[in-house]
Short mmCIF file of C-alpha atoms in Angstrom, two decimals:
data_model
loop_
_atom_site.label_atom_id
_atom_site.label_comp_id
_atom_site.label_asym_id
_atom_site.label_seq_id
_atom_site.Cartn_x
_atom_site.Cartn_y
_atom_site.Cartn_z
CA UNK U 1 -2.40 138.65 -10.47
CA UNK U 2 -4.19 139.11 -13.72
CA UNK U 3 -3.26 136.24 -16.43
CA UNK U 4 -3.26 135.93 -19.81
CA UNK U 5 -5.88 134.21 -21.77
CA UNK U 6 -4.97 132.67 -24.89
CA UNK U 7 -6.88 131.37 -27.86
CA UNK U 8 -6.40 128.36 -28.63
CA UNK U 9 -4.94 129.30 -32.13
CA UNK U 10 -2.16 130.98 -29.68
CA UNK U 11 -1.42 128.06 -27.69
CA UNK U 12 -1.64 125.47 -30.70
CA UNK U 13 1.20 128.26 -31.73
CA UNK U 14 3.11 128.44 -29.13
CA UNK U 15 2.87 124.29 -28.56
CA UNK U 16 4.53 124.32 -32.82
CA UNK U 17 6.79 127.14 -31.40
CA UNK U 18 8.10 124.83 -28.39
CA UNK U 19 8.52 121.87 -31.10
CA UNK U 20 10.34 123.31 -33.22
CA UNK U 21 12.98 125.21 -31.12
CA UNK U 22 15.63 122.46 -30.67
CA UNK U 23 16.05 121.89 -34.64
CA UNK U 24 15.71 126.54 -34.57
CA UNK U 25 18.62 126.65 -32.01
CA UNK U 26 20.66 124.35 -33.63
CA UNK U 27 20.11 125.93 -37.16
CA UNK U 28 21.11 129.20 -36.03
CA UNK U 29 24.23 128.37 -33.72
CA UNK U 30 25.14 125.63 -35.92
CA UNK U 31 23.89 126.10 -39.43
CA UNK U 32 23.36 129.39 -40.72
CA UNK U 33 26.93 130.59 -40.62
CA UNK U 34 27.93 127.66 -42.74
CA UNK U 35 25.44 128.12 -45.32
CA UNK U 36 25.40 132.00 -45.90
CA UNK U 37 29.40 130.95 -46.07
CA UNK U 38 28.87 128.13 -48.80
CA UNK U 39 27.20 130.67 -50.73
CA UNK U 40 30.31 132.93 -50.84
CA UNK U 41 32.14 130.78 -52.09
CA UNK U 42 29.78 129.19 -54.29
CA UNK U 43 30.31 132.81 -56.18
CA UNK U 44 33.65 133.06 -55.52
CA UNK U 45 37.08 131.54 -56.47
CA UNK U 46 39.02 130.59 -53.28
CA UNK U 47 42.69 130.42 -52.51
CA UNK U 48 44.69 129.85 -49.53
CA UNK U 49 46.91 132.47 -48.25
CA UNK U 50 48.77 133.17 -45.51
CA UNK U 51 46.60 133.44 -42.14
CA UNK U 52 43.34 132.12 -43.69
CA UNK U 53 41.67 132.14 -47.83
CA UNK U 54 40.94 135.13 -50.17
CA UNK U 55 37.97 134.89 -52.17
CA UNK U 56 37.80 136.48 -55.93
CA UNK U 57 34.30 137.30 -56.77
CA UNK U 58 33.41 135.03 -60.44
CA UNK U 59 29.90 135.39 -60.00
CA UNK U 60 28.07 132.53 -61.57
CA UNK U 61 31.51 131.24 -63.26
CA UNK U 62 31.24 127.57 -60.81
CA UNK U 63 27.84 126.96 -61.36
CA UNK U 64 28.70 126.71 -65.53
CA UNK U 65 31.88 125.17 -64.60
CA UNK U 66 29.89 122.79 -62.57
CA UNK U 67 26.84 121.97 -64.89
CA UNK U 68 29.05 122.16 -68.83
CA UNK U 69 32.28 121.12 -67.93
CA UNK U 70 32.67 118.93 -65.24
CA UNK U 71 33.13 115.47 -66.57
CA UNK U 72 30.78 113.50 -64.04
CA UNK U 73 28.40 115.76 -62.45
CA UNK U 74 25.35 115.81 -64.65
CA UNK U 75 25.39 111.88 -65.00
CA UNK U 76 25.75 110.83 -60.96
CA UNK U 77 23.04 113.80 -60.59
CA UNK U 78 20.94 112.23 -62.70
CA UNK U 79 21.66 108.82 -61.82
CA UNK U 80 21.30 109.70 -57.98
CA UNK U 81 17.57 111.02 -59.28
CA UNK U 82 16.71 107.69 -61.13
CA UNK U 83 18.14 105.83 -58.15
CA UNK U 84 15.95 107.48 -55.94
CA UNK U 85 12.78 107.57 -58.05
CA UNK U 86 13.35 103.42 -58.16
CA UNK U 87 14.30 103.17 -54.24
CA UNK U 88 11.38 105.29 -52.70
CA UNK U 89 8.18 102.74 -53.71
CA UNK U 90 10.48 100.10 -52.93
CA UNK U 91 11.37 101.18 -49.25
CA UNK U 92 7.66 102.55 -48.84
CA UNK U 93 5.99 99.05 -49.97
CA UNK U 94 8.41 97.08 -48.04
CA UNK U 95 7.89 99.06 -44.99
CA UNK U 96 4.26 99.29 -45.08
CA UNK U 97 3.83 95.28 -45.76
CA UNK U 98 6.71 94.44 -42.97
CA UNK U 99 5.28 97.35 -40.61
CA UNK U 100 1.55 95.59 -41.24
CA UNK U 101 3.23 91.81 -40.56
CA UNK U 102 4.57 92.94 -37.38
CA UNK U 103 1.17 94.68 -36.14
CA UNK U 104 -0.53 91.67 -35.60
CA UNK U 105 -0.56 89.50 -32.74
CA UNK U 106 1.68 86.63 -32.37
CA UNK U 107 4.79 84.82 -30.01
CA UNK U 108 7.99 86.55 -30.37
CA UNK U 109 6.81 90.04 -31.52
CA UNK U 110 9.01 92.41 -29.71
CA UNK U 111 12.05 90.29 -31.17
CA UNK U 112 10.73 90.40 -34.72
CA UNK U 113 10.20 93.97 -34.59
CA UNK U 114 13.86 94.05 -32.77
CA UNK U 115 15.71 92.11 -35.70
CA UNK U 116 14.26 94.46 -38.31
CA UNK U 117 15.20 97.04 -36.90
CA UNK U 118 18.53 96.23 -36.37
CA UNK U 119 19.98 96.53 -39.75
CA UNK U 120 19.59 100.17 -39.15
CA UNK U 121 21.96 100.22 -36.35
CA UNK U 122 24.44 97.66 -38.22
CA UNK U 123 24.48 100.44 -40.54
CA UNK U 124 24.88 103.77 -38.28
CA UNK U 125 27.87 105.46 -38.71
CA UNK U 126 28.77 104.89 -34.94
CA UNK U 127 28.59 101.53 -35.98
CA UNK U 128 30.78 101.83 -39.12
CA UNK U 129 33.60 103.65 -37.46
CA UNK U 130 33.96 101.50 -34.64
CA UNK U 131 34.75 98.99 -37.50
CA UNK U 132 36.64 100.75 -39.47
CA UNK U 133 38.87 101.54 -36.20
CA UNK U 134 38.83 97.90 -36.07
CA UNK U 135 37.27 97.63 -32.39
CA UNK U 136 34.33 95.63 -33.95
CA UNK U 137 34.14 92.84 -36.73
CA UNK U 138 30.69 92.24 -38.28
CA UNK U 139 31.35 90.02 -41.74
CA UNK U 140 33.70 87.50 -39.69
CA UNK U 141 36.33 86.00 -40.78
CA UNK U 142 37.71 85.40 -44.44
CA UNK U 143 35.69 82.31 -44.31
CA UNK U 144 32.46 84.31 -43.76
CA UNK U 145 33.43 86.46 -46.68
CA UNK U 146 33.83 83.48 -49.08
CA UNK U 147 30.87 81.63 -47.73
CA UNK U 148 29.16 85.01 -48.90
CA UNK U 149 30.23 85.24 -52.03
CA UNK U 150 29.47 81.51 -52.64
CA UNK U 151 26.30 82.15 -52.14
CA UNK U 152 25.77 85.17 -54.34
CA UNK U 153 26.96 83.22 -57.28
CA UNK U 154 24.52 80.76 -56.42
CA UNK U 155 22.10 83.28 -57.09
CA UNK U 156 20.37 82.76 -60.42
CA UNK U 157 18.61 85.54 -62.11
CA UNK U 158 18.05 84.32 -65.32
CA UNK U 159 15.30 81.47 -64.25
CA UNK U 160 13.28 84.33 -61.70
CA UNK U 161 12.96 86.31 -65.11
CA UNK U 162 11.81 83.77 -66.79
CA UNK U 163 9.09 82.56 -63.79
CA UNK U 164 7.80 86.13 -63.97
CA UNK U 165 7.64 86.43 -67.24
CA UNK U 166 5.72 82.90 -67.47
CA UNK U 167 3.14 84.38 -65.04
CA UNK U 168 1.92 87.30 -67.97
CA UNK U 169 3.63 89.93 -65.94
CA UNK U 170 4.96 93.03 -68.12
CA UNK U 171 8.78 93.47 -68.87
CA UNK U 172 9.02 96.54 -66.93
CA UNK U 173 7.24 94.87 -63.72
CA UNK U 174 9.89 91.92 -63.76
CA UNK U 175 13.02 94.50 -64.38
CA UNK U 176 11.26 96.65 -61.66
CA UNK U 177 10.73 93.19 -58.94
CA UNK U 178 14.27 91.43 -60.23
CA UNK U 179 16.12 94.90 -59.36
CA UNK U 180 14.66 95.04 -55.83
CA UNK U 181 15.26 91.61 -55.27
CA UNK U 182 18.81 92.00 -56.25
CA UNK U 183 18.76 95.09 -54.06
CA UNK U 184 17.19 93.83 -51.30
CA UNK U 185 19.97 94.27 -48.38
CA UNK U 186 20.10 97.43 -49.17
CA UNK U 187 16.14 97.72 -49.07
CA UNK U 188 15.91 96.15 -45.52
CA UNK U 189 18.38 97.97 -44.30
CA UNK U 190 16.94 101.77 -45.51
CA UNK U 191 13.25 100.34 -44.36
CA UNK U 192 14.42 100.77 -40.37
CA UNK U 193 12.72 103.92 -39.21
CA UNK U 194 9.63 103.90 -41.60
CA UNK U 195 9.03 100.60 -40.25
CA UNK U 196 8.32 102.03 -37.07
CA UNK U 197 6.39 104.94 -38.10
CA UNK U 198 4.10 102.70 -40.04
CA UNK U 199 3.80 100.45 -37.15
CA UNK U 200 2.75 103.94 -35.00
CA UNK U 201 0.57 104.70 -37.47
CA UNK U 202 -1.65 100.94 -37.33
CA UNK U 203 -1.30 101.24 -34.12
CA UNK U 204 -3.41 105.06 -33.71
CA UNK U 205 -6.14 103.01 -35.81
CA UNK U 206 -9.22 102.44 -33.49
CA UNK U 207 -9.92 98.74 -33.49
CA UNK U 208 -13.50 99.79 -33.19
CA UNK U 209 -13.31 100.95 -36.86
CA UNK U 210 -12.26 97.14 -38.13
CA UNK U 211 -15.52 95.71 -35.74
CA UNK U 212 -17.84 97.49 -37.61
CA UNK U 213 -16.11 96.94 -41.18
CA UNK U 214 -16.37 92.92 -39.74
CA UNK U 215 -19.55 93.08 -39.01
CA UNK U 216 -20.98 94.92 -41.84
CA UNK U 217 -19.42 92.03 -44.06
CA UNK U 218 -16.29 94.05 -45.16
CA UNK U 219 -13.21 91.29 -46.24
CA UNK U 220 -9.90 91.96 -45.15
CA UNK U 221 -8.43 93.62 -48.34
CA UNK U 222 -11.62 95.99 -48.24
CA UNK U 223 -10.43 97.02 -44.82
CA UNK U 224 -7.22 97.57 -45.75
CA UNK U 225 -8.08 100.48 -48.26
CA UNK U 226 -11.42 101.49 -47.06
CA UNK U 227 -9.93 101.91 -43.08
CA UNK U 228 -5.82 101.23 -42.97
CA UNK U 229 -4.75 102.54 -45.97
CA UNK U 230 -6.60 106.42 -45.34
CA UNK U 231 -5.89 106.30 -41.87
CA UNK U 232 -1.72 106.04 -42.18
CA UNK U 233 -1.92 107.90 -45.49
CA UNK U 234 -0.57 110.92 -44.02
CA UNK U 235 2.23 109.05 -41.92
CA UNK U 236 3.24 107.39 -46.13
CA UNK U 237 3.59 111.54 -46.78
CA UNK U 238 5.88 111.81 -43.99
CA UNK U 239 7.84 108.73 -45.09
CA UNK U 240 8.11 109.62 -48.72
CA UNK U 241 9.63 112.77 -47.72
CA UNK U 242 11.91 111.27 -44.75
CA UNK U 243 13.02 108.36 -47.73
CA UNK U 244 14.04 110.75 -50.05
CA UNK U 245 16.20 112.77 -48.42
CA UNK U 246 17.72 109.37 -46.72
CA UNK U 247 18.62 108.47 -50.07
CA UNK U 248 19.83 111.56 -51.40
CA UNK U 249 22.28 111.77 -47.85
CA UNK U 250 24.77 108.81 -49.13
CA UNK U 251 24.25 109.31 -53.09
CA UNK U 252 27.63 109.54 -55.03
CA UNK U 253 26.78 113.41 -55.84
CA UNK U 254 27.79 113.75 -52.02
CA UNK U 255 30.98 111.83 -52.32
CA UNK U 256 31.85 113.99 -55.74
CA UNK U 257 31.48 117.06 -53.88
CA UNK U 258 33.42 116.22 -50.98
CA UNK U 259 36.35 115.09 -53.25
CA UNK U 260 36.78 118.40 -55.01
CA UNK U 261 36.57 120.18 -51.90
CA UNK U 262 38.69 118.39 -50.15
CA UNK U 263 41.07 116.58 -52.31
CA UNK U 264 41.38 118.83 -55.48
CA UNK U 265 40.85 121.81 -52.92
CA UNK U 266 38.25 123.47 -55.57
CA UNK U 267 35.60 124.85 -52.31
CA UNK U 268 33.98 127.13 -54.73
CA UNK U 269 32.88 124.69 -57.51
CA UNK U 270 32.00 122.17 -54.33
CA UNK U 271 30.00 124.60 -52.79
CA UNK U 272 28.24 125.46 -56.27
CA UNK U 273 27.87 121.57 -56.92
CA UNK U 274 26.25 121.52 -53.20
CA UNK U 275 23.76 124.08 -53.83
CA UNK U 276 22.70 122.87 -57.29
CA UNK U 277 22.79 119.39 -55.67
CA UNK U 278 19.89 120.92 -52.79
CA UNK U 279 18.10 122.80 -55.40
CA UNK U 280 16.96 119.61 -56.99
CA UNK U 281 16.25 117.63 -54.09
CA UNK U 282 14.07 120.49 -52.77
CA UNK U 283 12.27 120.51 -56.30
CA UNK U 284 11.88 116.90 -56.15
CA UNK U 285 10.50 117.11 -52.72
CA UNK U 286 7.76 120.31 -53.72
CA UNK U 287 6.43 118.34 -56.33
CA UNK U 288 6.45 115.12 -54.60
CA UNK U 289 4.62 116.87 -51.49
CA UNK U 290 1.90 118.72 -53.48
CA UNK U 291 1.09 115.97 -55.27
CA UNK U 292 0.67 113.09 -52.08
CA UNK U 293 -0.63 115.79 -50.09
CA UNK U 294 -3.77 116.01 -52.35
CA UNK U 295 -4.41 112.32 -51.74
CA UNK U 296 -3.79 112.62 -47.78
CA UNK U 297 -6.64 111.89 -45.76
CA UNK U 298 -6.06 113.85 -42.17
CA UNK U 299 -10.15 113.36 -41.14
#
């Protein structure tokens, strides 16, 4: 029987081919109806009739209604950008410092890198129906709530502004370090999965590389950007991207559109809001990739 000999472009190929063909199945069976259908009626102005929806053809009509006279779109787009553009170097640094914490040897390792990872589970939305349905209770009693709240008000802002700004640090750096502090729940609890890539990143780095940086007199910060920081660069690409979208998925432009599709029963200026709404995350995430991309080291 006479086989086939590939190159091994082919195979490398076929191996992306055999990847990718879950995420291709489901697009196609699952996906592409729905969004060739969103773009109907992203043109179109739809009303419910008897046995199903007409759609009136307004061309471009929701897309102006959407952008010049929609009371609330433009500013939760915009703040959902600036939110995201303050978020991402937060998430990434946090990660990367936590992710390089838990990479080095010491007693109870597997349950450190257990507990911060668990905030992303607390905050799955398996996890948030369950206790919504009311089969699960994770703030306690009314007591826990008030013991919270105490403790917020404890919190004192005004003297960590002033420490900072004792040190010499700029304005902008304190606003910038007392916002992620006050944000920091929400920090920990975004950081789950790049976390773990960044710890399978530190981990592909061949201790050999660090002997010879030790021996040749190299200190540990030199290592850091002379060996780690290169080495997991791409894997920061592949978080940047994976952050971005994560905090574009529960923005308030997402809630807005559901609303008037669902509750003032407007699916063509929803579905224009939608597509707007993914042209500028996919512009956002061109220029963020070309630009890290130039700075990723893959040798």
């Amino acid at each position: 029987m006479r086989t086939i000999r590939l190159s091994l472009k082919s195979r490398r190929a076929l191996l992306g081919l055999a990847f990718i063909s879950p995420w291709l199945l489901g697009f196609i069976f699952l996906f592409a109806t729905p969004l060739l259908q969103s773009i109907r009626f992203s043109l179109s102005n739809l009303s419910v009739a008897p046995g199903g929806y007409v759609l009136d053809f307004v061309g471009f009509k929701n897309f102006k209604d959407a952008l010049l006279f929609d009371a609330t779109y433009n500013r939760i787009l915009v703040d959902s950008v600036g939110a995201m553009l303050l978020n991402v170097p937060m998430i990434l640094f946090f990660s990367l410092f936590t992710a390089t914490l838990l990479n080095q040897k010491f007693r109870g390792r597997t349950m450190a890198r257990a507990i911060f990872f668990l905030p992303v589970i607390l905050a799955s939305s398996a996890v948030a129906a369950a206790e919504s349905a009311g089969l699960i209770n994770l703030m306690g009693d009314a007591s826990a709530v008030d013991a919270s709240a105490d403790g917020g008000a404890s919190f004192n802002v005004v003297s960590i502004v002033r420490m900072l700004a004792d040190v010499g640090l700029p304005m902008a750096y304190v606003d910038y370090i007392v916002e992620a502090i006050m944000r920091i729940y929400e920090i920990i609890s975004s950081s789950g999965v790049q976390i773990l890539i960044f710890l399978a990143a530190l981990q592909s780095v061949p201790g050999s590389m660090y002997e010879v940086a030790k021996i040749e007199g190299a200190t540990a910060y030199e290592s850091f950007w002379k060996i780690t920081f290169p080495m997991v660069s791409p894997l920061i690409l592949t978080n940047v991207i994976y952050t971005i979208i994560d905090s574009f998925a529960g923005s308030p432009v997402t809630q807005a559109i559901y609303q008037t599709a669902f509750k003032t029963q407007n699916f063509g200026l929803s579905s224009a809001m939608s597509w707007l709404y993914t042209l500028v995350i996919g512009l956002v995430l061109i220029v963020v990739g070309w630009v890290l991309s130039r700075r990723v080291h893959y040798n």
